[in-house]
XYZ file of C-alpha atoms in Angstrom:
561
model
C 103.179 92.810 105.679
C 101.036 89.869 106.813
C 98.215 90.498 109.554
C 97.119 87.467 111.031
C 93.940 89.369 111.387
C 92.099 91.376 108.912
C 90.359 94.869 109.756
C 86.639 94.694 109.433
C 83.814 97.270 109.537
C 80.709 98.147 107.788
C 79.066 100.300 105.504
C 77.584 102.566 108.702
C 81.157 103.091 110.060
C 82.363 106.488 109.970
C 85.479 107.850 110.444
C 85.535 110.018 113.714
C 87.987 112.289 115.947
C 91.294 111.459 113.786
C 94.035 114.063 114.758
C 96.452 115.492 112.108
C 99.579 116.881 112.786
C 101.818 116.385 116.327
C 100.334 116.563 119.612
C 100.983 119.218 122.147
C 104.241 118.257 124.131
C 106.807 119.491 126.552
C 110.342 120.660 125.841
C 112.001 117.301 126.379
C 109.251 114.530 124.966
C 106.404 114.218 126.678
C 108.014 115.393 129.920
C 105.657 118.446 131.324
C 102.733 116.965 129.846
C 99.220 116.414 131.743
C 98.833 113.435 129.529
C 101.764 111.315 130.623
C 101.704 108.868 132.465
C 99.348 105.541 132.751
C 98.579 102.114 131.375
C 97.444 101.326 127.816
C 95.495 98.285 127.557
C 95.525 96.044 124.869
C 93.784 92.952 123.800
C 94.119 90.220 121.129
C 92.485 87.017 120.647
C 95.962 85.215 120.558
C 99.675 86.070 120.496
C 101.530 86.622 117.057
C 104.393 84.101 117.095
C 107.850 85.016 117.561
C 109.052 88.665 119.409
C 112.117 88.107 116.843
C 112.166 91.767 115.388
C 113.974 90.428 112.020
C 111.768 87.542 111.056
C 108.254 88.654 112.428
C 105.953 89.363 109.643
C 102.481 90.244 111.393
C 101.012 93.000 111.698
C 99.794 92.730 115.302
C 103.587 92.681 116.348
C 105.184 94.798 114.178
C 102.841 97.615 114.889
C 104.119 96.806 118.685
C 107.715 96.663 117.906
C 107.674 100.013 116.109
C 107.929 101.421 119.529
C 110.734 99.221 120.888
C 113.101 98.966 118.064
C 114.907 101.041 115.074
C 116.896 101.029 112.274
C 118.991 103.147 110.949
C 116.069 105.093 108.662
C 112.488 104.770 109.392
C 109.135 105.475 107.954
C 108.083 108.799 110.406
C 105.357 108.787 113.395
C 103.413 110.630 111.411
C 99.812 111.072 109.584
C 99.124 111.134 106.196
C 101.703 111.064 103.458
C 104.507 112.018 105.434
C 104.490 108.980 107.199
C 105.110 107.328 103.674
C 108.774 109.255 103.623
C 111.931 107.551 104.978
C 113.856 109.521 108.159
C 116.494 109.329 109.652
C 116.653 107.214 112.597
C 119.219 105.755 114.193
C 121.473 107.593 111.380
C 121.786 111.052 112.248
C 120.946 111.645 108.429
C 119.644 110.558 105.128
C 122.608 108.448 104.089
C 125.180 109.806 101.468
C 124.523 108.054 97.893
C 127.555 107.337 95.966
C 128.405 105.336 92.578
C 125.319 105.960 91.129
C 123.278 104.039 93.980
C 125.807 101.488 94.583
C 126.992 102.690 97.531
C 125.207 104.425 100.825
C 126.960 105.676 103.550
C 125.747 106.238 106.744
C 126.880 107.975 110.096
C 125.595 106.445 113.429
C 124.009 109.089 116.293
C 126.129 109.217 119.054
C 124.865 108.540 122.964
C 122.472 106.085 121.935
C 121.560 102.831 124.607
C 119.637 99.780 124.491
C 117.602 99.411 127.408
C 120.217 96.928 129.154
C 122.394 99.762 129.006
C 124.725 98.957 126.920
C 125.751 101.761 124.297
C 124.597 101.155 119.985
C 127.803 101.226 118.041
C 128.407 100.473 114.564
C 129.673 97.044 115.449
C 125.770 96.444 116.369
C 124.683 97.886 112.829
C 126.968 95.474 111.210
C 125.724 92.533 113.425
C 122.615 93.301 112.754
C 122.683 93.602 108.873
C 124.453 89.799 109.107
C 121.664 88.312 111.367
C 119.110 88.808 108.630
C 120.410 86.160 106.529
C 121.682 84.231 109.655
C 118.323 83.148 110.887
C 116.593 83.220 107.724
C 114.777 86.499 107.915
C 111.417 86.369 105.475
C 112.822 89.753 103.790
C 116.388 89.332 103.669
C 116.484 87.895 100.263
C 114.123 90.223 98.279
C 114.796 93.524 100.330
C 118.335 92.914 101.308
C 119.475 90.292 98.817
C 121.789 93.069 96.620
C 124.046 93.671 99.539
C 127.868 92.598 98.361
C 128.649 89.037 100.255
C 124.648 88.274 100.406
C 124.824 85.606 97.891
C 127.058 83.517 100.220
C 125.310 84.414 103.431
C 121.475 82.995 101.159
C 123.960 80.066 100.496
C 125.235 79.695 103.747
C 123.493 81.825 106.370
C 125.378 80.082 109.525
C 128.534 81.770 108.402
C 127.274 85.259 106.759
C 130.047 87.639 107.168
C 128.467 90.131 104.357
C 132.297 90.532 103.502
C 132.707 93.465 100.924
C 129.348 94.908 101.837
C 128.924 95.997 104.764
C 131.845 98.662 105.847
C 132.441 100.559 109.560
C 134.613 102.831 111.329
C 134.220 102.839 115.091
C 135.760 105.934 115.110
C 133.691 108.196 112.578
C 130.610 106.138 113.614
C 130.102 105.676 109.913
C 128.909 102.129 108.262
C 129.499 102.332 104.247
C 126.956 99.704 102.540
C 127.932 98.791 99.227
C 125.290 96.948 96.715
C 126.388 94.893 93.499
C 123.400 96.919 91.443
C 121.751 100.336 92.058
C 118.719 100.103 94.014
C 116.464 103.008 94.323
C 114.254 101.553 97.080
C 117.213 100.459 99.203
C 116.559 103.442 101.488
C 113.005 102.124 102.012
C 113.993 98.997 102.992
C 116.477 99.849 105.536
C 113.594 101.394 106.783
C 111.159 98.617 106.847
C 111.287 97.050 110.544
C 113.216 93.999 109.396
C 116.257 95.787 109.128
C 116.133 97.089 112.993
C 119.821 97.013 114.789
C 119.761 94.442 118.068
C 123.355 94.085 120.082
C 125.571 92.519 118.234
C 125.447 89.430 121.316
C 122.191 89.174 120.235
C 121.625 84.825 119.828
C 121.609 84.375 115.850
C 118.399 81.777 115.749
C 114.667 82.844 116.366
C 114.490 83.803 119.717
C 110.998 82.925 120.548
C 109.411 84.334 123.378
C 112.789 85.451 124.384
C 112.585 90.037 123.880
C 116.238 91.483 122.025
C 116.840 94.637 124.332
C 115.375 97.718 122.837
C 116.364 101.342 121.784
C 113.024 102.792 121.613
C 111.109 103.993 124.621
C 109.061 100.560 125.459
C 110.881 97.447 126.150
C 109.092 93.829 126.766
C 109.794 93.010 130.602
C 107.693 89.803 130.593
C 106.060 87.616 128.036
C 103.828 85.246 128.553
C 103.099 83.431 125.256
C 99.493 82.604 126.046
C 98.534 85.045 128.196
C 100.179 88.560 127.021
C 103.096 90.810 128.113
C 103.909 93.635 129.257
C 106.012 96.687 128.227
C 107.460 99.196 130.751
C 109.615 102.550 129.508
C 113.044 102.068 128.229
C 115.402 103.669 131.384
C 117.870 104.249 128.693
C 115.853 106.197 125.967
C 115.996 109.608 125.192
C 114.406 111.401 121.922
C 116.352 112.109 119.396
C 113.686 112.537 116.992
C 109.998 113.025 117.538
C 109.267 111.809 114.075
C 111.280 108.811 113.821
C 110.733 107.432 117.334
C 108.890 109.901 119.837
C 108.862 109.531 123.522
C 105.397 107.770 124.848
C 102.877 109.460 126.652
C 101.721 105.945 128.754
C 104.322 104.463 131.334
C 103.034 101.032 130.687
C 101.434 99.239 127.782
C 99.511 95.867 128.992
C 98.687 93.233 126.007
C 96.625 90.432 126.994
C 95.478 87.581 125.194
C 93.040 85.329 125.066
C 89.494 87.162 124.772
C 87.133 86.166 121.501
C 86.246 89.169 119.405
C 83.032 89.453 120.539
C 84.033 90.202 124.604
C 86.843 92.234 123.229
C 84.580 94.234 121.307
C 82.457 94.777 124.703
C 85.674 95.277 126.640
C 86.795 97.937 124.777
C 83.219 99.568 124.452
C 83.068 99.875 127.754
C 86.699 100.873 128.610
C 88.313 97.347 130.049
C 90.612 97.560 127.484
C 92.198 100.513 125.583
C 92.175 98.754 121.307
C 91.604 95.680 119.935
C 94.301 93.994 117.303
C 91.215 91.751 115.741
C 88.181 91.615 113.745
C 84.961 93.474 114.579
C 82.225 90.732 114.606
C 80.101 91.209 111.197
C 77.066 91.001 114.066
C 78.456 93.701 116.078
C 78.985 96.273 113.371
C 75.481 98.252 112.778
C 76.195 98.584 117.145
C 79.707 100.112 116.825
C 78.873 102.377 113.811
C 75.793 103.546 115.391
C 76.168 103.491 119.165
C 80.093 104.270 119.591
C 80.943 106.545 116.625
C 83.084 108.371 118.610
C 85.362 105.771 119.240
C 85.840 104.262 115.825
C 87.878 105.472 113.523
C 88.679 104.182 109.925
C 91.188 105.058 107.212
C 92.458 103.566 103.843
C 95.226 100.685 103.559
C 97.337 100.236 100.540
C 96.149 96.460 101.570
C 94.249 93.958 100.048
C 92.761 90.080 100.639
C 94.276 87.165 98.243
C 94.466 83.807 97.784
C 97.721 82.731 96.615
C 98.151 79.437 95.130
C 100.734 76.893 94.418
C 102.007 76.843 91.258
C 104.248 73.684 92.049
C 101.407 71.116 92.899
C 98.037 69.894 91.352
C 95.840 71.365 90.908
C 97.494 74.697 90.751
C 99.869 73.497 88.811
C 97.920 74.349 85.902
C 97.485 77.910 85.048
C 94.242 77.235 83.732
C 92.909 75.691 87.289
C 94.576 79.303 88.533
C 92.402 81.132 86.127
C 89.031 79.570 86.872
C 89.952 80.237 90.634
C 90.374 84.264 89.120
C 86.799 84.215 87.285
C 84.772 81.831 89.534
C 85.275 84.635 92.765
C 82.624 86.804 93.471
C 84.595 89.710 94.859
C 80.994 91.138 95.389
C 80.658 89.140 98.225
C 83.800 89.155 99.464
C 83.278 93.095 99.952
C 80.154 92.620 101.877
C 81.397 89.372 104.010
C 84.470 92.251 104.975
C 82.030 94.440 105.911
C 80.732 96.930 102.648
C 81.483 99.159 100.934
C 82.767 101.435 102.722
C 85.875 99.709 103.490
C 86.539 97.156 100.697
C 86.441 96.695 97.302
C 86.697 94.801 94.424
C 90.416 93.866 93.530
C 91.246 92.276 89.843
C 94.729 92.704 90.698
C 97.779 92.050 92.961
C 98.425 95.559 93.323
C 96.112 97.964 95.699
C 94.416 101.303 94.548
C 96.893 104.339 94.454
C 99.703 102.939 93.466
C 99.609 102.128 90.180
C 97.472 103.863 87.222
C 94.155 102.327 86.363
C 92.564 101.194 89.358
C 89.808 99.062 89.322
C 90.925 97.682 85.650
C 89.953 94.145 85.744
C 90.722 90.793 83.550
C 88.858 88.728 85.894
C 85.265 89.494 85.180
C 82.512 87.842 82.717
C 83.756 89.044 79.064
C 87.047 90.074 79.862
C 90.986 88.259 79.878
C 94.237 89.618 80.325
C 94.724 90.822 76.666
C 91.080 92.441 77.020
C 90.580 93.782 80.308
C 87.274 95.636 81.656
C 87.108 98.613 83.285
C 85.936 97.399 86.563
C 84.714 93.927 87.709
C 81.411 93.123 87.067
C 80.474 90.059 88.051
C 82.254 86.336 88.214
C 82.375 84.003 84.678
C 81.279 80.929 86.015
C 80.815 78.949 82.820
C 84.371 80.043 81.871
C 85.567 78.918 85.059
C 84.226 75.482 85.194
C 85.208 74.836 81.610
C 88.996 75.890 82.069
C 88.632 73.665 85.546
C 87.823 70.857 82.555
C 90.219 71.558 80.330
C 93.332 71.596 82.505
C 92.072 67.848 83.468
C 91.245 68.666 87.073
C 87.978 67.906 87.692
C 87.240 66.410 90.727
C 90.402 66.608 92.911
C 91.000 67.248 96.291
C 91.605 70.755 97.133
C 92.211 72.503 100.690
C 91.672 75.818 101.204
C 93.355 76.948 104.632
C 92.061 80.211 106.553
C 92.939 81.855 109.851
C 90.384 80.958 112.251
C 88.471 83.779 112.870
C 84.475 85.011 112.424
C 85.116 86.731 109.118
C 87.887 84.554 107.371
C 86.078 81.181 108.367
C 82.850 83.197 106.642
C 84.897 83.858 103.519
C 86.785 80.653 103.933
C 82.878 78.537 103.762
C 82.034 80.957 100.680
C 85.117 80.247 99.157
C 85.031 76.683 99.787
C 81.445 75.972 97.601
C 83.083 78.023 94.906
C 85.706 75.436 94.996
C 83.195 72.885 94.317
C 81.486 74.401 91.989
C 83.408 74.657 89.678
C 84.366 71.167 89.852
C 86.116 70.207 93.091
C 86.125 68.260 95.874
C 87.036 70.912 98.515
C 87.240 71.577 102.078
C 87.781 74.009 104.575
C 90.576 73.918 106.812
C 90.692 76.509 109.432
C 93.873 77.280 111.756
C 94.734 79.424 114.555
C 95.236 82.854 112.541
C 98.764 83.113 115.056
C 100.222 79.652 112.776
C 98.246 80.298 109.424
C 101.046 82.124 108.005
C 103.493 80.350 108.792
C 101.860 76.536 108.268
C 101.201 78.337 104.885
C 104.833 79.607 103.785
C 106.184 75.737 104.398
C 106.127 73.958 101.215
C 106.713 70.653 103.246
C 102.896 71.048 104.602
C 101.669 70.891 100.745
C 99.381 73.996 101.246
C 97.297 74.258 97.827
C 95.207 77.179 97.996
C 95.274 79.572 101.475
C 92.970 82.781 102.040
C 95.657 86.026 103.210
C 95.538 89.930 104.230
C 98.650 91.389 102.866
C 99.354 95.306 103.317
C 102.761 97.429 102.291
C 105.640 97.168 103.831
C 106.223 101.171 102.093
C 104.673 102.376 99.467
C 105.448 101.036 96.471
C 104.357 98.318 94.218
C 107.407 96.443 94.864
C 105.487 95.574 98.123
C 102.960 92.851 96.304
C 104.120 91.643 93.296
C 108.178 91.585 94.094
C 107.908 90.679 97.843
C 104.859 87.887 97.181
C 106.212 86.382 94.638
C 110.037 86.798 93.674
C 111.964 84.164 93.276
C 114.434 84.721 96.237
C 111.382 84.815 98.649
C 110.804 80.902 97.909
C 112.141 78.843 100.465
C 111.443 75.364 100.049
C 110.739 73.933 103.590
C 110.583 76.862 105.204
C 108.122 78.586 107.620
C 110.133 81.866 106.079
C 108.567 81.653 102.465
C 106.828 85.038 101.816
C 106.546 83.695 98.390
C 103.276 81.116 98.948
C 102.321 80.378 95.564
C 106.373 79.095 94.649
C 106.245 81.379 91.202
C 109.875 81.857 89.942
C 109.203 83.736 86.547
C 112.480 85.209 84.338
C 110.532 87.471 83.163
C 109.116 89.308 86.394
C 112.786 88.722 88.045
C 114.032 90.586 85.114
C 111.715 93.629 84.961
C 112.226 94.047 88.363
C 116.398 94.284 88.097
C 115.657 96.881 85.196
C 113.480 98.539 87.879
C 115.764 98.472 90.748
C 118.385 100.361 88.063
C 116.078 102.913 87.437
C 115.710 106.603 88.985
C 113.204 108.113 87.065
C 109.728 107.716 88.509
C 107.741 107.838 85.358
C 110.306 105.160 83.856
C 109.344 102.903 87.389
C 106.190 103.422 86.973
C 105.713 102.011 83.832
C 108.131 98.744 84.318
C 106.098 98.098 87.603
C 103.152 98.197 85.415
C 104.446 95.563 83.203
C 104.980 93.754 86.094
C 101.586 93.845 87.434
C 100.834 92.585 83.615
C 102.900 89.687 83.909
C 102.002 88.655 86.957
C 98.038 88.972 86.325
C 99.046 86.405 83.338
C 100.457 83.848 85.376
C 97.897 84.217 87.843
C 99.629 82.732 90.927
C 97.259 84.245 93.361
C 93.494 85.824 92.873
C 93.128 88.914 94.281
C 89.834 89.813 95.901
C 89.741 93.332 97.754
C 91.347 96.119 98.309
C 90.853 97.010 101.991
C 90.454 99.918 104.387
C 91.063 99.597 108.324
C 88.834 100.222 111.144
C 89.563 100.888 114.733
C 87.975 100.715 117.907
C 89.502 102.524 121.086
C 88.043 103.139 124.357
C 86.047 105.880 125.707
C 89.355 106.845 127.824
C 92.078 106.746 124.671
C 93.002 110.641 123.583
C 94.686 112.033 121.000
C 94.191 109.150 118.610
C 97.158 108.810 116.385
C 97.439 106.502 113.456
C 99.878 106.530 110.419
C 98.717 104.592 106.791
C 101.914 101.346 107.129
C 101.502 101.112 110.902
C 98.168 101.745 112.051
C 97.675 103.147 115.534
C 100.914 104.453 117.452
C 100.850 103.337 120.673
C 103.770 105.467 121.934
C 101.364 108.736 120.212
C 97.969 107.836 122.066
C 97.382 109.083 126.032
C 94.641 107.532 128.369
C 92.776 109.653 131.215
């Protein structure tokens, strides 16, 4: 999942006043409770693109659309690793799996409304699964690509019928999903947000600014693209599970834009605003970690910063260009320019600490390769670097290296840039609004080279970095839709990961993800630089702090006095 902006912190942050567990409520939701009621305030420094549901891929709205939308399982409200296990949602249980994973069937709650009223029924569900591929949703490929009829609808999305895969009785309430290979993370991702159900009128191109009516217990009631919106209770909702979608505890939640970090760091010091959804100012962090400790709070990410880079075009075109990129970076000081220590890391590889066995193992460091990997990284290999940058006949092109435009990326972005050049290019720095850098970068048409990303997982699971960034059905030429930045299409990776997706024991996964991770780290389509951790600020008035480890903060979890 793609945040437009990056958590930052510093070595001095600590982690303070995180809850475990549910919070104390009434019988029926939060009904009874002293902490109902209010507005939540939020702030960001810009809006996030599209309220679309199935094709936005940041963070900042995702996290916002968790409490407005499901699907038909979801990853729980929950702390710590329960919140990593897929619930029933929508479904009224874990689906039945038949034919040795080929087939899931599933059996719709009954009583359910959006919030125009109208009632969920399995013709939604159905609609739903079809608009994916109809307007070109980043995931629908890689995540929902082994549905039966989703070849045709990737071939020709305006017509998408999913014919043979998708199954439902209006009277059972049951929809019967059939897959042309086993997958054993398809329950994961009809979890993943992408795959939430919308009325089956819903208009089957992006809708913009334009909110889909909701069945959680927010809905949008005005949006304001560059000034912020507004989200009022859901007349319609009632809880049907506390863990997969439980009733909020504020009547309103206000999100307004347009505030730099630093006066949103002040605003929310001093209780203007409720949370921030942007960087702490590198300048402002020895104040927060010492002076407001009781309003930060920080916890791990299976996240990480990268730099992907196009494989397609000079001079990335080259894998040895790619590998001076991977020994010229001083992930050193991309941990400090993040903010220490204490929240980032040095990353050799395109797949965080946690999931995978020997983290920290790096090929990317002076006297190391891929066949000879050290332990840890070190330090960078300069001379290496600039005499691959010679041998793959580079030297001296153009390169542009595009960042969001914020404090800390345009840092990293200005470090990064005199690396470039170092190690023989002519480079420059090319900042944009961190609401279009993803985006701008996906498009193949806009020629990105090099681009400087946060990435985080959609679930846990490897799958999450090197499948999603760079499979070959997640490479969409000419398309702001093109998860897949660096263009890699490898047979190899494409065909460990179908042994993979056959697979069901965990130790057998766990190896054949590993050999993916190997073959990716040769090829070298991106450089990895940290692994990450994520810091919060909240104001003095925000109780009962709630965050999970996919989704950050829950908004529908917190209260305010």
């Amino acid at each position: 999942m793609k945040a437009p902006w990056q958590a930052s912190g510093a070595f001095l942050l600590v982690l303070g006043g995180v809850l475990h567990g549910l919070p104390a409520r009434g019988a029926d939701g939060t009904q009874g409770s002293p902490h109902r009621g209010g507005t939540l305030r939020l702030t960001a420094v810009s809006a996030a693109g599209t309220l679309d549901p199935q094709i936005n891929y940041s963070s900042q709205y995702m996290q916002l659309m968790g409490v407005m939308y499901d699907g038909l399982l979801t990853y729980p409200k929950l702390e710590g690793p329960a919140g990593a296990q897929v619930v029933p949602d929508l479904a009224q249980s874990m689906p039945e799996r038949l034919d040795d994973g080929r087939t899931w069937v599933f059996t719709l709650r009954d009583g359910i409304r959006f919030s125009d009223g109208t009632s969920l029924t399995v013709a939604d569900v159905a609609a739903s699964l079809q608009r994916l591929f109809r307007v070109g949703s980043p995931t629908a490929g890689s995540f929902y690509g082994g549905i039966v009829g989703a070849d045709e609808c990737l071939r020709d999305p305006a017509h998408c019928t999913l014919a043979g895969g998708v199954e439902t009785d209006f009277a059972t309430r049951r929809i019967t999903i059939h897959l042309t290979a086993p997958d054993s993370e398809f329950p994961q991702k009809i979890a993943f947000g992408h795959a939430v159900i919308l009325p089956a009128s819903t208009p089957a191109h992006d809708l913009g600014n334009v909110a889909a009516p909701a069945t959680g217990p927010y809905h949008i009631v005005s949006s304001i693209p560059d000034r912020g919106m507004r989200l009022e209770r859901n007349p319609y909702f009632h809880e049907w599970s506390e863990a997969a979608q439980p009733d909020g505890y504020v009547d309103i939640i206000q999100y307004d834009y347009g505030l730099s970090e630093e006066d949103a760091v002040t605003a929310v010091e001093r209780g203007q605003y409720d949370w921030m959804a942007g960087l702490k100012p590198l300048d402002r962090l020895g104040e927060i970690g010492g002076r407001y400790t009781s309003q930060v709070h920080v916890y791990p990410l299976y996240g990480l910063m990268y730099m992907p880079m196009n494989v397609n075009i000079p001079p990335f075109n080259d894998i040895r260009a790619r590998q001076a990129v991977n020994y010229a970076l001083d992930r050193r000081a991309m941990t400090i320019l993040y903010g220490g220590s204490g929240i980032a890391a040095p990353l050799c590889r395109m797949v965080p600490p946690g999931l995978l066995p020997g983290d920290g193992q790096c090929a990317w460091t002076e006297g190391a390769d891929p066949d000879h990997p050290a332990p840890r990284w070190t330090r960078p290999d300069m001379v290496r670097a600039r005499q691959l940058v010679r041998e793959s006949g580079t030297t001296g092109q153009d390169v542009t290296l595009i960042v969001p435009a914020t404090a800390m990326d345009t840092s990293m972005g200005t470090y990064l840039r005199d690396m470039l050049q170092d190690i023989g290019y002519h480079a420059r720095l090319h900042p944009l609004s961190a609401a279009m850098e993803l985006a701008y970068a996906q498009n193949s048409a806009n020629h990105v080279q090099i681009s400087l990303m946060g990435w985080y997982a959609d679930y846990v699971s490897p799958s999450n970095f090197v499948d999603t960034l760079f499979d070959c059905d997640n490479f969409h030429p000419g398309s702001d839709s093109s998860i897949n930045m660096s263009g890699l299409c490898d047979s190899g990776v494409q065909t460990l990961v179908a042994r993979i997706r056959h697979e069901h024991d965990p130790q057998m996964m766990q190896d054949l993800w590993q050999q993916v991770d190997d073959r990716i780290t040769r090829l070298a389509p991106a450089a990895p630089m940290i692994s990450i951790s994520y810091v919060d600020l909240v104001s003095p008035r925000l109780g009962n702090y709630f965050s999970t480890r996919l989704y950050h903060m829950t908004f529908s979890r917190v209260w305010v006095k």
